[in-house]
Short mmCIF file of C-alpha atoms in Angstrom, two decimals:
data_model
loop_
_atom_site.label_atom_id
_atom_site.label_comp_id
_atom_site.label_asym_id
_atom_site.label_seq_id
_atom_site.Cartn_x
_atom_site.Cartn_y
_atom_site.Cartn_z
CA MET A 1 30.35 -88.18 -52.22
CA THR A 2 30.41 -84.82 -50.48
CA ALA A 3 31.13 -84.67 -46.78
CA HIS A 4 28.19 -83.72 -44.58
CA SER A 5 28.29 -81.41 -41.59
CA PRO A 6 28.73 -83.13 -38.21
CA ILE A 7 25.58 -83.57 -36.15
CA ALA A 8 25.81 -81.50 -33.00
CA PRO A 9 24.76 -83.27 -29.77
CA ALA A 10 21.31 -82.36 -28.48
CA VAL A 11 20.24 -81.98 -24.84
CA ASP A 12 16.75 -83.26 -23.85
CA ALA A 13 16.10 -83.85 -27.52
CA ILE A 14 12.90 -85.21 -29.04
CA PHE A 15 15.16 -87.08 -31.44
CA PRO A 16 18.30 -88.37 -29.66
CA ASP A 17 21.70 -88.17 -31.32
CA ALA A 18 21.54 -91.72 -32.72
CA ALA A 19 18.15 -91.03 -34.32
CA ARG A 20 19.41 -87.85 -35.92
CA ALA A 21 22.44 -89.67 -37.28
CA ALA A 22 20.22 -92.41 -38.74
CA PHE A 23 17.96 -89.78 -40.28
CA ALA A 24 20.96 -88.00 -41.80
CA ALA A 25 22.12 -91.26 -43.39
CA ALA A 26 18.70 -91.92 -44.95
CA TYR A 27 17.25 -88.54 -45.90
CA PRO A 28 15.66 -87.82 -48.34
CA ASP A 29 15.25 -91.02 -50.35
CA GLN A 30 15.38 -93.93 -47.89
CA SER A 31 12.99 -95.05 -45.19
CA THR A 32 14.58 -95.69 -41.80
CA LYS A 33 13.53 -96.49 -38.25
CA LEU A 34 14.24 -93.86 -35.58
CA HIS A 35 13.58 -93.26 -31.88
CA HIS A 36 12.01 -90.30 -30.09
CA GLY A 37 11.26 -88.94 -26.62
CA LEU A 38 7.58 -87.90 -26.76
CA VAL A 39 5.97 -90.95 -25.10
CA GLY A 40 3.75 -89.77 -22.25
CA HIS A 41 3.64 -86.14 -23.40
CA SER A 42 0.63 -84.33 -21.91
CA LEU A 43 -0.58 -83.09 -25.31
CA LEU A 44 -0.75 -86.63 -26.68
CA THR A 45 -3.05 -88.40 -24.21
CA LEU A 46 -6.48 -89.59 -25.39
CA ASP A 47 -8.28 -87.00 -23.25
CA ALA A 48 -6.12 -84.15 -24.59
CA LEU A 49 -6.63 -85.33 -28.17
CA ALA A 50 -10.41 -85.68 -27.78
CA THR A 51 -10.57 -82.12 -26.43
CA LEU A 52 -8.41 -80.89 -29.31
CA ALA A 53 -10.55 -82.74 -31.86
CA GLU A 54 -13.80 -81.22 -30.58
CA ARG A 55 -12.55 -77.69 -31.18
CA MET A 56 -11.11 -78.39 -34.64
CA PRO A 57 -13.04 -77.50 -37.83
CA SER A 58 -14.79 -80.45 -39.47
CA ALA A 59 -12.60 -80.14 -42.58
CA SER A 60 -9.55 -80.92 -40.43
CA VAL A 61 -10.77 -84.28 -39.13
CA GLU A 62 -11.39 -87.60 -40.80
CA TYR A 63 -12.63 -90.78 -39.15
CA ASN A 64 -14.28 -94.04 -40.11
CA LEU A 65 -14.42 -97.75 -39.32
CA GLY A 66 -10.90 -99.14 -39.02
CA LYS A 67 -11.16 -102.75 -40.19
CA LEU A 68 -10.59 -102.19 -43.89
CA PRO A 69 -8.99 -104.13 -46.74
CA LEU A 70 -5.52 -103.01 -47.87
CA GLY A 71 -7.07 -101.60 -51.06
CA VAL A 72 -10.31 -99.61 -50.74
CA ARG A 73 -11.90 -96.89 -52.86
CA PRO A 74 -12.41 -93.61 -50.98
CA GLU A 75 -16.15 -93.65 -51.63
CA ASP A 76 -16.43 -97.17 -50.14
CA THR A 77 -14.89 -96.24 -46.75
CA PRO A 78 -17.60 -96.92 -44.10
CA SER A 79 -18.66 -94.49 -41.36
CA ASN A 80 -18.63 -95.63 -37.71
CA GLY A 81 -21.84 -93.76 -36.72
CA LEU A 82 -20.21 -91.85 -33.83
CA THR A 83 -19.15 -88.24 -33.24
CA LEU A 84 -15.43 -87.56 -33.35
CA GLY A 85 -15.21 -86.99 -29.59
CA GLU A 86 -17.02 -90.29 -28.94
CA THR A 87 -14.73 -92.01 -31.46
CA ILE A 88 -11.57 -90.94 -29.63
CA ARG A 89 -12.82 -91.48 -26.08
CA THR A 90 -14.05 -95.01 -26.88
CA ILE A 91 -11.50 -95.93 -29.52
CA ASP A 92 -10.38 -98.99 -27.56
CA THR A 93 -13.73 -100.67 -28.33
CA ASN A 94 -15.36 -98.98 -31.33
CA GLY A 95 -13.23 -100.41 -34.15
CA SER A 96 -12.36 -97.03 -35.66
CA TRP A 97 -9.57 -94.97 -37.18
CA ALA A 98 -9.25 -91.18 -36.97
CA VAL A 99 -6.85 -88.49 -38.12
CA LEU A 100 -6.59 -84.92 -36.83
CA LYS A 101 -5.12 -82.78 -39.61
CA ASN A 102 -3.03 -79.64 -39.28
CA VAL A 103 -2.96 -79.69 -35.50
CA GLU A 104 -0.19 -77.09 -35.74
CA ARG A 105 -3.00 -74.51 -36.05
CA ASP A 106 -3.32 -74.91 -32.27
CA PRO A 107 -0.48 -72.94 -30.59
CA ALA A 108 0.54 -75.70 -28.18
CA TYR A 109 0.80 -78.30 -30.93
CA ALA A 110 2.57 -75.78 -33.19
CA ALA A 111 5.25 -75.41 -30.52
CA LEU A 112 5.62 -79.19 -30.31
CA LEU A 113 5.98 -79.47 -34.11
CA ASP A 114 8.53 -76.65 -34.19
CA ALA A 115 10.61 -78.26 -31.44
CA ALA A 116 10.71 -81.60 -33.26
CA LEU A 117 11.56 -80.19 -36.68
CA ALA A 118 14.15 -77.73 -35.36
CA GLU A 119 16.33 -80.72 -34.47
CA LEU A 120 16.22 -82.01 -38.06
CA ALA A 121 16.21 -78.72 -39.98
CA PRO A 122 20.02 -78.45 -40.47
CA ILE A 123 20.16 -81.94 -41.97
CA VAL A 124 17.19 -81.25 -44.25
CA ALA A 125 18.51 -77.85 -45.37
CA GLU A 126 21.78 -79.42 -46.49
CA ARG A 127 20.01 -81.96 -48.74
CA THR A 128 16.74 -80.42 -49.98
CA GLY A 129 16.79 -76.82 -48.76
CA PRO A 130 14.64 -75.15 -46.10
CA MET A 131 11.66 -76.93 -44.60
CA LEU A 132 8.49 -75.57 -46.23
CA HIS A 133 4.82 -75.88 -45.22
CA ARG A 134 5.43 -77.60 -41.88
CA GLU A 135 2.39 -79.59 -40.73
CA ALA A 136 1.43 -82.12 -38.05
CA PHE A 137 -1.17 -84.90 -38.07
CA ILE A 138 -2.31 -87.21 -35.28
CA PHE A 139 -3.56 -90.73 -36.04
CA LEU A 140 -5.70 -92.74 -33.62
CA SER A 141 -6.54 -96.37 -34.36
CA SER A 142 -8.55 -99.09 -32.65
CA PRO A 143 -7.07 -102.57 -32.25
CA ALA A 144 -6.59 -104.40 -35.58
CA SER A 145 -7.34 -101.29 -37.68
CA VAL A 146 -5.82 -100.98 -41.15
CA THR A 147 -4.76 -97.83 -43.00
CA PRO A 148 -4.99 -98.86 -46.66
CA PHE A 149 -2.21 -98.73 -49.26
CA HIS A 150 -1.57 -95.07 -50.08
CA MET A 151 1.05 -92.36 -50.58
CA ASP A 152 1.56 -88.85 -49.22
CA PRO A 153 3.07 -85.73 -50.85
CA GLU A 154 5.22 -84.66 -47.90
CA HIS A 155 8.48 -85.61 -46.26
CA ASN A 156 7.18 -87.44 -43.19
CA ILE A 157 8.32 -88.81 -39.85
CA LEU A 158 5.73 -90.86 -37.96
CA LEU A 159 6.30 -91.05 -34.18
CA GLN A 160 4.59 -93.88 -32.32
CA ILE A 161 3.16 -92.58 -29.01
CA MET A 162 0.87 -95.35 -27.76
CA GLY A 163 0.27 -98.96 -28.81
CA VAL A 164 1.96 -100.99 -31.53
CA LYS A 165 1.57 -100.91 -35.29
CA THR A 166 3.37 -102.29 -38.32
CA MET A 167 4.01 -100.00 -41.27
CA THR A 168 4.97 -101.65 -44.54
CA VAL A 169 6.88 -99.17 -46.72
CA PHE A 170 7.59 -99.50 -50.44
CA PRO A 171 10.18 -97.73 -52.61
CA ALA A 172 9.28 -94.31 -53.98
CA ARG A 173 9.26 -93.72 -57.74
CA ASP A 174 8.45 -97.37 -58.58
CA GLN A 175 6.02 -97.08 -61.50
CA GLN A 176 4.83 -100.65 -61.01
CA LEU A 177 3.38 -99.50 -57.68
CA VAL A 178 2.48 -95.95 -58.71
CA PRO A 179 1.98 -95.53 -62.48
CA ALA A 180 2.90 -92.14 -63.92
CA GLN A 181 -0.73 -91.22 -64.57
CA LYS A 182 -1.61 -91.93 -60.93
CA SER A 183 1.12 -89.48 -59.87
CA GLU A 184 -0.27 -86.93 -62.30
CA ASP A 185 -3.82 -87.40 -60.97
CA PHE A 186 -2.57 -87.26 -57.36
CA HIS A 187 -0.78 -83.94 -57.85
CA GLY A 188 -3.92 -82.63 -59.53
CA GLY A 189 -5.94 -83.30 -56.37
CA GLY A 190 -6.62 -87.04 -56.73
CA HIS A 191 -7.01 -89.30 -53.69
CA ARG A 192 -3.98 -90.71 -51.85
CA ASN A 193 -5.22 -94.34 -51.90
CA LEU A 194 -3.52 -96.65 -54.42
CA VAL A 195 -4.68 -99.78 -56.22
CA TRP A 196 -3.44 -102.83 -54.30
CA GLN A 197 -2.22 -106.07 -55.84
CA ASP A 198 -1.16 -109.03 -53.68
CA GLY A 199 2.08 -109.35 -55.63
CA PHE A 200 3.19 -105.93 -54.34
CA LYS A 201 3.78 -107.16 -50.79
CA ALA A 202 7.16 -108.69 -51.65
CA HIS A 203 8.44 -105.21 -52.60
CA GLY A 204 7.74 -103.71 -49.16
CA THR A 205 9.60 -103.63 -45.85
CA ALA A 206 7.51 -104.23 -42.73
CA VAL A 207 8.61 -102.14 -39.73
CA ARG A 208 7.17 -102.76 -36.25
CA LEU A 209 6.68 -99.53 -34.28
CA GLU A 210 6.38 -99.52 -30.51
CA PRO A 211 6.03 -96.44 -28.26
CA GLY A 212 9.22 -94.43 -28.65
CA ASP A 213 9.86 -95.67 -32.19
CA ALA A 214 9.52 -93.54 -35.31
CA ILE A 215 9.94 -94.01 -39.04
CA HIS A 216 11.03 -91.68 -41.83
CA VAL A 217 8.84 -92.11 -44.92
CA PRO A 218 10.13 -90.46 -48.13
CA VAL A 219 7.86 -88.36 -50.33
CA LYS A 220 5.28 -90.55 -52.09
CA ALA A 221 6.76 -93.80 -50.81
CA PRO A 222 3.68 -96.10 -50.84
CA HIS A 223 2.80 -97.68 -47.51
CA PHE A 224 0.06 -99.31 -45.50
CA VAL A 225 -0.37 -99.65 -41.74
CA GLU A 226 -1.71 -102.52 -39.61
CA ASN A 227 -2.51 -101.76 -36.00
CA GLY A 228 -1.70 -104.18 -33.18
CA PRO A 229 -3.98 -105.51 -30.41
CA THR A 230 -4.29 -102.23 -28.48
CA VAL A 231 -5.19 -98.60 -29.22
CA SER A 232 -2.56 -96.79 -31.28
CA VAL A 233 -1.72 -93.09 -31.22
CA SER A 234 0.85 -91.69 -33.65
CA LEU A 235 2.11 -88.18 -34.40
CA SER A 236 3.19 -87.39 -37.96
CA VAL A 237 5.47 -84.38 -38.48
CA THR A 238 5.78 -83.34 -42.12
CA TRP A 239 7.29 -80.72 -44.37
CA ARG A 240 7.67 -79.90 -48.05
CA SER A 241 10.87 -78.96 -49.84
CA GLU A 242 11.92 -77.52 -53.16
CA ARG A 243 12.33 -81.14 -54.27
CA SER A 244 8.80 -82.20 -53.35
CA VAL A 245 7.31 -79.01 -54.81
CA ALA A 246 9.28 -79.53 -58.03
CA GLU A 247 8.07 -83.12 -58.34
CA GLY A 248 4.48 -81.96 -58.04
CA GLU A 249 5.00 -79.29 -60.67
CA LEU A 250 6.58 -81.72 -63.13
CA HIS A 251 3.86 -84.33 -62.77
CA SER A 252 1.25 -81.58 -63.19
CA PHE A 253 3.10 -80.41 -66.32
CA ASN A 254 3.01 -83.96 -67.67
CA ALA A 255 -0.71 -84.10 -67.01
CA LEU A 256 -1.19 -80.96 -69.14
CA LEU A 257 0.93 -82.43 -71.92
CA ARG A 258 -0.83 -85.80 -71.81
CA LYS A 259 -4.24 -84.10 -71.97
CA ARG A 260 -3.17 -82.42 -75.20
CA GLY A 261 -1.72 -85.60 -76.72
CA LEU A 262 1.85 -84.30 -76.41
CA PRO A 263 4.90 -86.32 -75.24
CA VAL A 264 5.44 -86.26 -71.48
CA GLY A 265 8.84 -85.85 -69.82
CA THR A 266 10.73 -87.87 -67.25
CA VAL A 267 10.63 -86.71 -63.63
CA SER A 268 14.16 -87.27 -62.35
CA ALA A 269 15.28 -88.29 -58.86
CA ARG A 270 16.28 -84.63 -58.38
CA PRO A 271 13.35 -82.77 -59.91
CA GLU A 272 14.46 -79.47 -58.42
CA THR A 273 17.19 -79.38 -61.09
CA GLN A 274 14.68 -79.52 -63.97
CA GLY A 275 14.31 -75.76 -64.03
CA ILE A 276 13.33 -75.23 -67.68
CA ARG A 277 10.39 -77.64 -67.55
CA ARG A 278 9.23 -76.14 -64.28
CA LEU A 279 9.39 -72.64 -65.76
CA VAL A 280 7.38 -73.69 -68.82
CA TYR A 281 4.76 -75.27 -66.54
CA ARG A 282 4.47 -72.11 -64.46
CA ILE A 283 4.06 -69.98 -67.58
CA MET A 284 1.37 -72.33 -68.94
CA ARG A 285 -0.45 -72.29 -65.62
CA LYS A 286 -0.29 -68.48 -65.46
CA LEU A 287 -1.72 -68.29 -68.97
CA GLY A 288 -4.51 -70.69 -67.99
CA ALA A 289 -3.35 -73.37 -70.43
#
């Protein structure tokens, strides 16, 4: 095993030294619980978030009723009948869930994202290269809301700001949970929600998150979230890497091969090293194959 660079101490850090050490031990393939210092931040109050939401484009917001089964088809997700501003300002009583996407397009939230990720960037660069496509998402949930079983394409750290929730995280690259064709569909633009089976629960690790807690979720590690008895606000800071981009390319390549009845290839745990297959995929895509 190669030695890793020491983690320099941070002053007034969003992620304290112990959290950065825990992240360094887990990244990129393992989920781990962390701690952070953003509880009570002025940009993350309900009033500030409602004001932010009302000036965001409609394509950057998503909200619906929050009491959902663990497995639900996207087209079956019910509306709550409220505007987004009403949803956030009354979220303690309206039984809803909302997400504000790409809040880094707002300069104040961009600065907050940059400050958080700057503390982790040296660790990430050593393992998977520079942080690419940095993004931030804010999740607001009414009491007892459920975020169904799904996966995400980014490296992700979820910071709990308000309330309590339990995230159950499953191993990435388990084809029992995420069949190869689901990965191929997902990287081709398919929905993030996954098919749930009750037998899956034994494969997951439930992590309780209170204000000041955070969790690292590896790329495409399936998970679901159950909110506690009060309103929950969480900030998700995400990035891509050469590894995550390479995985997407290789699954997309397999989708092309499968469509033509040709043998598909294995996507390794280090897809960034599969340069020949990635090059062939890029050539095929450029040629419109």
